[in-house]
Amino acid sequence: MHAGVAAAEETIVYEAEQAILTGSNEIVEDGDASRGSAVGRFSAEGDCVVFHIEAPQDGFYDLTFIGKGIGSEKTNYVFVDGVQIGEIRCPDGVYGADVLYRTALTAGEHEVRVQKFWGWFYLDSITLTRAETVPDSVYEVTPTLCNANATEET
């Protein structure tokens, strides 16, 4: 997690079962999932789950994905408004969290798409949380040479 001053806590959870499912994906009962079910398998090329999320205001947000791999750890793609912003990893056989930190969003609705790469996983939810503010001190750097024999000219 980033060091800094915590932003006003604002967390919104989006359940995968309430998202738009494509391809071979379906809602599956799973007692380990937050509400007793998740979305899965992501077994066919192009399978995805599409969430419509709402950013309360312009700023940076952390997107936390809760999922579990089927048979091994699985990596899959994440897109926001049609642009790939990263990948998520889901641990084998147990629900775990993977976070894409400091995603810039404007106020309003955005489309988050989780799409098959390795596939074969269950997706439980996405959590949208306002990211911590980066303190100004991060940008205050002292100009110190790392080699004692160096000069500012060399």
Short mmCIF file of N, CA and C in Angstrom, two decimals:
data_model
loop_
_atom_site.label_atom_id
_atom_site.label_comp_id
_atom_site.label_asym_id
_atom_site.label_seq_id
_atom_site.Cartn_x
_atom_site.Cartn_y
_atom_site.Cartn_z
N MET A 1 0.84 -1.18 0.00
CA MET A 1 0.00 0.00 0.00
C MET A 1 0.89 1.24 0.00
N HIS A 2 0.41 2.29 -0.60
CA HIS A 2 1.18 3.52 -0.70
C HIS A 2 1.21 4.26 0.63
N ALA A 3 2.38 4.84 0.94
CA ALA A 3 2.48 5.67 2.15
C ALA A 3 1.79 6.99 1.86
N GLY A 4 1.25 7.59 2.85
CA GLY A 4 0.63 8.89 2.64
C GLY A 4 -0.55 9.10 3.55
N VAL A 5 -1.26 10.13 3.28
CA VAL A 5 -2.43 10.49 4.07
C VAL A 5 -3.62 9.73 3.50
N ALA A 6 -4.36 9.06 4.33
CA ALA A 6 -5.52 8.30 3.86
C ALA A 6 -6.59 9.25 3.35
N ALA A 7 -7.15 8.89 2.23
CA ALA A 7 -8.24 9.68 1.66
C ALA A 7 -9.52 9.37 2.43
N ALA A 8 -10.53 10.18 2.21
CA ALA A 8 -11.81 9.91 2.85
C ALA A 8 -12.25 8.50 2.46
N GLU A 9 -12.53 7.67 3.44
CA GLU A 9 -12.86 6.27 3.19
C GLU A 9 -14.20 6.18 2.46
N GLU A 10 -14.15 5.63 1.29
CA GLU A 10 -15.35 5.43 0.50
C GLU A 10 -15.16 4.12 -0.24
N THR A 11 -15.90 3.11 0.15
CA THR A 11 -15.76 1.78 -0.42
C THR A 11 -17.09 1.33 -0.98
N ILE A 12 -17.06 0.84 -2.22
CA ILE A 12 -18.27 0.35 -2.87
C ILE A 12 -17.95 -1.06 -3.38
N VAL A 13 -18.78 -2.03 -3.03
CA VAL A 13 -18.59 -3.41 -3.45
C VAL A 13 -19.56 -3.74 -4.57
N TYR A 14 -19.05 -4.36 -5.62
CA TYR A 14 -19.86 -4.81 -6.76
C TYR A 14 -19.73 -6.33 -6.85
N GLU A 15 -20.83 -7.04 -6.68
CA GLU A 15 -20.83 -8.49 -6.74
C GLU A 15 -20.81 -8.95 -8.20
N ALA A 16 -20.00 -9.96 -8.48
CA ALA A 16 -19.87 -10.47 -9.85
C ALA A 16 -21.20 -11.03 -10.38
N GLU A 17 -22.01 -11.60 -9.46
CA GLU A 17 -23.28 -12.18 -9.90
C GLU A 17 -24.23 -11.13 -10.46
N GLN A 18 -24.00 -9.86 -10.14
CA GLN A 18 -24.87 -8.79 -10.62
C GLN A 18 -24.31 -8.11 -11.86
N ALA A 19 -23.16 -8.57 -12.33
CA ALA A 19 -22.53 -7.99 -13.53
C ALA A 19 -23.08 -8.67 -14.78
N ILE A 20 -22.62 -8.21 -15.93
CA ILE A 20 -23.02 -8.80 -17.21
C ILE A 20 -22.06 -9.94 -17.52
N LEU A 21 -22.60 -11.14 -17.74
CA LEU A 21 -21.80 -12.33 -18.03
C LEU A 21 -21.81 -12.60 -19.53
N THR A 22 -20.65 -12.99 -20.06
CA THR A 22 -20.60 -13.34 -21.48
C THR A 22 -20.02 -14.72 -21.66
N GLY A 23 -20.27 -15.30 -22.83
CA GLY A 23 -19.69 -16.59 -23.19
C GLY A 23 -20.16 -17.71 -22.29
N SER A 24 -19.20 -18.53 -21.86
CA SER A 24 -19.52 -19.72 -21.06
C SER A 24 -19.66 -19.42 -19.58
N ASN A 25 -19.49 -18.18 -19.18
CA ASN A 25 -19.58 -17.84 -17.75
C ASN A 25 -21.00 -18.01 -17.23
N GLU A 26 -21.06 -18.42 -15.96
CA GLU A 26 -22.35 -18.60 -15.31
C GLU A 26 -22.18 -18.38 -13.81
N ILE A 27 -23.29 -18.16 -13.14
CA ILE A 27 -23.28 -18.03 -11.68
C ILE A 27 -23.20 -19.44 -11.11
N VAL A 28 -22.23 -19.62 -10.19
CA VAL A 28 -22.04 -20.93 -9.56
C VAL A 28 -22.19 -20.79 -8.06
N GLU A 29 -22.81 -21.77 -7.43
CA GLU A 29 -22.92 -21.77 -5.98
C GLU A 29 -21.57 -22.10 -5.39
N ASP A 30 -21.15 -21.32 -4.39
CA ASP A 30 -19.86 -21.54 -3.74
C ASP A 30 -19.96 -20.98 -2.33
N GLY A 31 -19.98 -21.86 -1.36
CA GLY A 31 -20.12 -21.46 0.03
C GLY A 31 -18.99 -20.58 0.54
N ASP A 32 -17.85 -20.56 -0.17
CA ASP A 32 -16.73 -19.72 0.24
C ASP A 32 -16.84 -18.30 -0.29
N ALA A 33 -17.73 -18.07 -1.24
CA ALA A 33 -17.91 -16.74 -1.83
C ALA A 33 -18.70 -15.85 -0.87
N SER A 34 -18.59 -14.54 -1.05
CA SER A 34 -19.17 -13.59 -0.11
C SER A 34 -20.68 -13.74 0.08
N ARG A 35 -21.41 -14.06 -0.95
CA ARG A 35 -22.86 -14.22 -0.83
C ARG A 35 -23.31 -15.63 -1.22
N GLY A 36 -22.37 -16.58 -1.14
CA GLY A 36 -22.71 -17.96 -1.44
C GLY A 36 -22.65 -18.32 -2.91
N SER A 37 -22.26 -17.36 -3.76
CA SER A 37 -22.11 -17.66 -5.18
C SER A 37 -21.08 -16.72 -5.80
N ALA A 38 -20.56 -17.15 -6.94
CA ALA A 38 -19.57 -16.38 -7.69
C ALA A 38 -19.84 -16.60 -9.17
N VAL A 39 -18.98 -16.03 -10.01
CA VAL A 39 -19.11 -16.20 -11.45
C VAL A 39 -17.89 -16.94 -11.95
N GLY A 40 -18.11 -17.88 -12.85
CA GLY A 40 -16.95 -18.61 -13.36
C GLY A 40 -17.29 -19.33 -14.63
N ARG A 41 -16.40 -19.78 -14.98
CA ARG A 41 -15.21 -20.53 -15.24
C ARG A 41 -14.24 -19.80 -16.14
N PHE A 42 -14.76 -18.93 -17.00
CA PHE A 42 -13.87 -18.23 -17.94
C PHE A 42 -13.10 -19.28 -18.75
N SER A 43 -13.83 -20.20 -19.36
CA SER A 43 -13.20 -21.33 -20.04
C SER A 43 -13.05 -21.15 -21.55
N ALA A 44 -13.80 -20.27 -22.16
CA ALA A 44 -13.74 -20.07 -23.61
C ALA A 44 -13.08 -18.74 -23.95
N GLU A 45 -12.43 -18.70 -25.08
CA GLU A 45 -11.78 -17.47 -25.55
C GLU A 45 -12.79 -16.33 -25.59
N GLY A 46 -12.43 -15.17 -25.04
CA GLY A 46 -13.31 -14.01 -25.05
C GLY A 46 -14.28 -13.93 -23.89
N ASP A 47 -14.35 -14.97 -23.04
CA ASP A 47 -15.24 -14.91 -21.88
C ASP A 47 -14.87 -13.73 -21.00
N CYS A 48 -15.89 -13.02 -20.52
CA CYS A 48 -15.62 -11.90 -19.63
C CYS A 48 -16.83 -11.61 -18.76
N VAL A 49 -16.59 -10.78 -17.75
CA VAL A 49 -17.63 -10.26 -16.88
C VAL A 49 -17.50 -8.75 -16.93
N VAL A 50 -18.59 -8.06 -17.15
CA VAL A 50 -18.57 -6.61 -17.30
C VAL A 50 -19.34 -5.97 -16.13
N PHE A 51 -18.63 -5.09 -15.41
CA PHE A 51 -19.22 -4.34 -14.30
C PHE A 51 -19.41 -2.90 -14.74
N HIS A 52 -20.47 -2.29 -14.29
CA HIS A 52 -20.66 -0.84 -14.45
C HIS A 52 -20.51 -0.25 -13.06
N ILE A 53 -19.41 0.47 -12.87
CA ILE A 53 -19.12 1.03 -11.55
C ILE A 53 -19.28 2.54 -11.59
N GLU A 54 -19.45 3.12 -10.43
CA GLU A 54 -19.68 4.57 -10.31
C GLU A 54 -18.59 5.19 -9.43
N ALA A 55 -17.78 6.07 -10.02
CA ALA A 55 -16.79 6.82 -9.25
C ALA A 55 -17.49 8.07 -8.72
N PRO A 56 -17.51 8.26 -7.39
CA PRO A 56 -18.22 9.41 -6.81
C PRO A 56 -17.65 10.76 -7.23
N GLN A 57 -16.33 10.80 -7.48
CA GLN A 57 -15.69 12.05 -7.89
C GLN A 57 -14.42 11.74 -8.66
N ASP A 58 -13.88 12.75 -9.34
CA ASP A 58 -12.61 12.57 -10.04
C ASP A 58 -11.53 12.19 -9.03
N GLY A 59 -10.64 11.29 -9.43
CA GLY A 59 -9.54 10.94 -8.53
C GLY A 59 -8.99 9.57 -8.81
N PHE A 60 -8.18 9.11 -7.87
CA PHE A 60 -7.54 7.80 -7.98
C PHE A 60 -8.25 6.81 -7.06
N TYR A 61 -8.44 5.60 -7.59
CA TYR A 61 -9.15 4.56 -6.87
C TYR A 61 -8.37 3.25 -6.94
N ASP A 62 -8.46 2.48 -5.85
CA ASP A 62 -7.92 1.13 -5.84
C ASP A 62 -9.06 0.18 -6.20
N LEU A 63 -8.80 -0.73 -7.12
CA LEU A 63 -9.78 -1.74 -7.51
C LEU A 63 -9.32 -3.07 -6.95
N THR A 64 -10.09 -3.64 -6.03
CA THR A 64 -9.74 -4.91 -5.41
C THR A 64 -10.64 -6.00 -5.98
N PHE A 65 -10.01 -7.03 -6.52
CA PHE A 65 -10.71 -8.15 -7.15
C PHE A 65 -10.59 -9.37 -6.24
N ILE A 66 -11.71 -10.01 -5.94
CA ILE A 66 -11.73 -11.21 -5.11
C ILE A 66 -12.04 -12.39 -6.02
N GLY A 67 -11.10 -13.32 -6.10
CA GLY A 67 -11.31 -14.48 -6.96
C GLY A 67 -10.47 -15.66 -6.50
N LYS A 68 -10.75 -16.84 -7.09
CA LYS A 68 -9.94 -18.02 -6.80
C LYS A 68 -9.75 -18.83 -8.07
N GLY A 69 -8.54 -19.36 -8.20
CA GLY A 69 -8.22 -20.19 -9.36
C GLY A 69 -8.79 -21.59 -9.20
N ILE A 70 -9.03 -22.21 -10.34
CA ILE A 70 -9.50 -23.60 -10.36
C ILE A 70 -8.33 -24.45 -10.83
N GLY A 71 -7.72 -25.21 -9.92
CA GLY A 71 -6.63 -26.11 -10.28
C GLY A 71 -5.24 -25.54 -10.11
N SER A 72 -5.11 -24.23 -10.11
CA SER A 72 -3.82 -23.56 -9.88
C SER A 72 -4.09 -22.05 -9.84
N GLU A 73 -3.05 -21.27 -9.51
CA GLU A 73 -3.19 -19.81 -9.57
C GLU A 73 -3.49 -19.42 -11.01
N LYS A 74 -4.38 -18.45 -11.19
CA LYS A 74 -4.76 -18.01 -12.53
C LYS A 74 -4.61 -16.50 -12.68
N THR A 75 -4.14 -16.08 -13.85
CA THR A 75 -3.96 -14.67 -14.19
C THR A 75 -4.94 -14.31 -15.31
N ASN A 76 -5.62 -13.17 -15.18
CA ASN A 76 -6.59 -12.74 -16.18
C ASN A 76 -6.53 -11.23 -16.34
N TYR A 77 -7.05 -10.75 -17.46
CA TYR A 77 -6.96 -9.34 -17.85
C TYR A 77 -8.03 -8.48 -17.19
N VAL A 78 -7.68 -7.19 -16.98
CA VAL A 78 -8.65 -6.19 -16.51
C VAL A 78 -8.59 -4.99 -17.44
N PHE A 79 -9.76 -4.55 -17.88
CA PHE A 79 -9.91 -3.38 -18.73
C PHE A 79 -10.82 -2.38 -18.04
N VAL A 80 -10.52 -1.09 -18.18
CA VAL A 80 -11.42 -0.03 -17.73
C VAL A 80 -11.71 0.85 -18.93
N ASP A 81 -12.98 0.98 -19.24
CA ASP A 81 -13.42 1.77 -20.39
C ASP A 81 -12.69 1.37 -21.67
N GLY A 82 -12.49 0.05 -21.85
CA GLY A 82 -11.90 -0.48 -23.07
C GLY A 82 -10.38 -0.51 -23.12
N VAL A 83 -9.71 0.00 -22.09
CA VAL A 83 -8.25 0.04 -22.06
C VAL A 83 -7.73 -0.95 -21.02
N GLN A 84 -6.81 -1.83 -21.44
CA GLN A 84 -6.27 -2.77 -20.46
C GLN A 84 -5.41 -2.02 -19.45
N ILE A 85 -5.74 -2.20 -18.16
CA ILE A 85 -5.00 -1.49 -17.10
C ILE A 85 -4.16 -2.43 -16.26
N GLY A 86 -4.29 -3.73 -16.49
CA GLY A 86 -3.49 -4.67 -15.72
C GLY A 86 -4.03 -6.07 -15.79
N GLU A 87 -3.49 -6.89 -14.90
CA GLU A 87 -3.90 -8.28 -14.78
C GLU A 87 -4.14 -8.57 -13.30
N ILE A 88 -5.02 -9.53 -13.05
CA ILE A 88 -5.24 -9.97 -11.67
C ILE A 88 -4.83 -11.42 -11.54
N ARG A 89 -4.35 -11.76 -10.35
CA ARG A 89 -3.99 -13.14 -10.05
C ARG A 89 -4.92 -13.66 -8.97
N CYS A 90 -5.44 -14.86 -9.21
CA CYS A 90 -6.34 -15.50 -8.26
C CYS A 90 -5.64 -16.75 -7.74
N PRO A 91 -5.50 -16.87 -6.40
CA PRO A 91 -4.80 -18.03 -5.85
C PRO A 91 -5.57 -19.32 -6.08
N ASP A 92 -4.88 -20.43 -6.05
CA ASP A 92 -5.49 -21.73 -6.27
C ASP A 92 -6.38 -22.15 -5.11
N GLY A 93 -7.65 -22.40 -5.40
CA GLY A 93 -8.56 -23.04 -4.47
C GLY A 93 -9.06 -22.24 -3.30
N VAL A 94 -8.66 -21.00 -3.16
CA VAL A 94 -9.11 -20.17 -2.05
C VAL A 94 -9.29 -18.74 -2.56
N TYR A 95 -10.34 -18.06 -2.07
CA TYR A 95 -10.55 -16.69 -2.52
C TYR A 95 -9.47 -15.78 -1.93
N GLY A 96 -8.90 -14.96 -2.80
CA GLY A 96 -7.89 -14.01 -2.38
C GLY A 96 -8.12 -12.68 -3.08
N ALA A 97 -7.48 -11.65 -2.57
CA ALA A 97 -7.63 -10.30 -3.12
C ALA A 97 -6.41 -9.93 -3.94
N ASP A 98 -6.64 -9.33 -5.09
CA ASP A 98 -5.57 -8.75 -5.88
C ASP A 98 -6.01 -7.32 -6.19
N VAL A 99 -5.11 -6.35 -5.99
CA VAL A 99 -5.46 -4.94 -6.08
C VAL A 99 -4.72 -4.27 -7.23
N LEU A 100 -5.45 -3.52 -8.02
CA LEU A 100 -4.84 -2.62 -9.00
C LEU A 100 -4.92 -1.23 -8.36
N TYR A 101 -3.75 -0.73 -7.95
CA TYR A 101 -3.69 0.51 -7.18
C TYR A 101 -3.73 1.75 -8.08
N ARG A 102 -4.33 2.80 -7.54
CA ARG A 102 -4.30 4.15 -8.09
C ARG A 102 -4.75 4.22 -9.56
N THR A 103 -5.94 3.69 -9.81
CA THR A 103 -6.54 3.79 -11.14
C THR A 103 -7.24 5.14 -11.24
N ALA A 104 -6.87 5.94 -12.23
CA ALA A 104 -7.47 7.27 -12.40
C ALA A 104 -8.86 7.13 -13.02
N LEU A 105 -9.85 7.70 -12.34
CA LEU A 105 -11.22 7.68 -12.83
C LEU A 105 -11.82 9.07 -12.72
N THR A 106 -12.62 9.43 -13.70
CA THR A 106 -13.39 10.66 -13.61
C THR A 106 -14.70 10.34 -12.90
N ALA A 107 -15.35 11.35 -12.36
CA ALA A 107 -16.63 11.14 -11.70
C ALA A 107 -17.63 10.58 -12.70
N GLY A 108 -18.39 9.59 -12.26
CA GLY A 108 -19.40 9.01 -13.13
C GLY A 108 -19.20 7.52 -13.37
N GLU A 109 -19.94 7.02 -14.35
CA GLU A 109 -19.94 5.58 -14.62
C GLU A 109 -18.76 5.15 -15.48
N HIS A 110 -18.23 3.97 -15.16
CA HIS A 110 -17.13 3.36 -15.91
C HIS A 110 -17.41 1.89 -16.09
N GLU A 111 -16.89 1.34 -17.19
CA GLU A 111 -17.03 -0.08 -17.45
C GLU A 111 -15.73 -0.79 -17.06
N VAL A 112 -15.83 -1.76 -16.16
CA VAL A 112 -14.69 -2.59 -15.78
C VAL A 112 -14.97 -3.99 -16.32
N ARG A 113 -14.03 -4.48 -17.13
CA ARG A 113 -14.20 -5.80 -17.74
C ARG A 113 -13.08 -6.72 -17.29
N VAL A 114 -13.44 -7.87 -16.74
CA VAL A 114 -12.48 -8.90 -16.39
C VAL A 114 -12.59 -9.95 -17.49
N GLN A 115 -11.47 -10.20 -18.18
CA GLN A 115 -11.51 -11.05 -19.36
C GLN A 115 -10.52 -12.19 -19.26
N LYS A 116 -10.89 -13.31 -19.83
CA LYS A 116 -10.08 -14.52 -19.81
C LYS A 116 -8.69 -14.29 -20.42
N PHE A 117 -7.68 -14.71 -19.65
CA PHE A 117 -6.32 -14.88 -20.17
C PHE A 117 -6.01 -16.36 -19.95
N TRP A 118 -5.72 -16.74 -18.71
CA TRP A 118 -5.59 -18.17 -18.39
C TRP A 118 -6.97 -18.79 -18.23
N GLY A 119 -7.91 -17.97 -17.72
CA GLY A 119 -9.25 -18.49 -17.47
C GLY A 119 -9.27 -19.42 -16.27
N TRP A 120 -10.33 -20.21 -16.20
CA TRP A 120 -10.51 -21.21 -15.15
C TRP A 120 -10.34 -20.64 -13.76
N PHE A 121 -11.24 -19.71 -13.43
CA PHE A 121 -11.28 -19.13 -12.09
C PHE A 121 -12.70 -18.68 -11.79
N TYR A 122 -12.94 -18.41 -10.51
CA TYR A 122 -14.20 -17.86 -10.06
C TYR A 122 -13.96 -16.44 -9.58
N LEU A 123 -14.83 -15.53 -9.97
CA LEU A 123 -14.76 -14.13 -9.56
C LEU A 123 -15.92 -13.85 -8.62
N ASP A 124 -15.60 -13.34 -7.44
CA ASP A 124 -16.60 -13.07 -6.42
C ASP A 124 -17.08 -11.62 -6.47
N SER A 125 -16.13 -10.67 -6.49
CA SER A 125 -16.53 -9.26 -6.42
C SER A 125 -15.38 -8.33 -6.81
N ILE A 126 -15.76 -7.06 -6.98
CA ILE A 126 -14.80 -5.96 -7.13
C ILE A 126 -15.14 -4.94 -6.05
N THR A 127 -14.12 -4.40 -5.42
CA THR A 127 -14.32 -3.31 -4.46
C THR A 127 -13.62 -2.07 -4.97
N LEU A 128 -14.34 -0.97 -5.00
CA LEU A 128 -13.80 0.33 -5.41
C LEU A 128 -13.56 1.14 -4.14
N THR A 129 -12.31 1.55 -3.93
CA THR A 129 -11.94 2.32 -2.73
C THR A 129 -11.12 3.53 -3.16
N ARG A 130 -11.44 4.67 -2.61
CA ARG A 130 -10.65 5.88 -2.88
C ARG A 130 -9.22 5.62 -2.46
N ALA A 131 -8.25 5.88 -3.34
CA ALA A 131 -6.83 5.63 -3.07
C ALA A 131 -6.29 6.66 -2.09
N GLU A 132 -5.25 6.27 -1.40
CA GLU A 132 -4.58 7.20 -0.48
C GLU A 132 -3.92 8.32 -1.28
N THR A 133 -3.84 9.48 -0.67
CA THR A 133 -3.19 10.63 -1.28
C THR A 133 -1.68 10.48 -1.16
N VAL A 134 -0.97 10.77 -2.23
CA VAL A 134 0.49 10.72 -2.19
C VAL A 134 0.97 12.04 -1.59
N PRO A 135 1.77 11.99 -0.51
CA PRO A 135 2.21 13.23 0.12
C PRO A 135 3.23 13.97 -0.75
N ASP A 136 3.26 15.31 -0.63
CA ASP A 136 4.20 16.12 -1.40
C ASP A 136 5.64 15.74 -1.13
N SER A 137 5.94 15.21 0.05
CA SER A 137 7.31 14.85 0.41
C SER A 137 7.90 13.79 -0.52
N VAL A 138 7.06 13.03 -1.21
CA VAL A 138 7.55 12.03 -2.16
C VAL A 138 8.36 12.71 -3.26
N TYR A 139 8.01 13.93 -3.58
CA TYR A 139 8.67 14.64 -4.67
C TYR A 139 9.84 15.51 -4.21
N GLU A 140 10.13 15.52 -2.93
CA GLU A 140 11.24 16.30 -2.39
C GLU A 140 12.47 15.40 -2.32
N VAL A 141 13.37 15.56 -3.28
CA VAL A 141 14.54 14.70 -3.40
C VAL A 141 15.80 15.53 -3.18
N THR A 142 16.71 14.98 -2.35
CA THR A 142 17.99 15.67 -2.11
C THR A 142 18.98 15.23 -3.18
N PRO A 143 19.62 16.18 -3.82
CA PRO A 143 20.58 15.83 -4.88
C PRO A 143 21.91 15.35 -4.29
N THR A 144 21.99 14.08 -3.94
CA THR A 144 23.19 13.50 -3.35
C THR A 144 23.80 12.53 -4.35
N LEU A 145 25.10 12.67 -4.60
CA LEU A 145 25.78 11.76 -5.52
C LEU A 145 25.96 10.40 -4.85
N CYS A 146 25.79 9.32 -5.61
CA CYS A 146 25.89 7.99 -5.03
C CYS A 146 27.33 7.46 -5.04
N ASN A 147 28.21 8.10 -5.79
CA ASN A 147 29.61 7.69 -5.84
C ASN A 147 30.43 8.81 -5.20
N ALA A 148 31.17 8.48 -4.14
CA ALA A 148 31.95 9.48 -3.42
C ALA A 148 33.02 10.12 -4.30
N ASN A 149 33.48 9.47 -5.35
CA ASN A 149 34.50 10.00 -6.24
C ASN A 149 33.92 10.83 -7.38
N ALA A 150 32.61 10.86 -7.49
CA ALA A 150 31.99 11.61 -8.57
C ALA A 150 31.85 13.08 -8.23
N THR A 151 31.79 13.90 -9.27
CA THR A 151 31.52 15.31 -9.10
C THR A 151 30.24 15.62 -9.87
N GLU A 152 29.74 16.82 -9.72
CA GLU A 152 28.52 17.16 -10.45
C GLU A 152 28.74 17.18 -11.95
N GLU A 153 30.01 17.29 -12.40
CA GLU A 153 30.32 17.31 -13.83
C GLU A 153 30.50 15.91 -14.42
N THR A 154 30.76 14.89 -13.57
CA THR A 154 31.05 13.56 -14.14
C THR A 154 29.93 12.59 -13.92
#
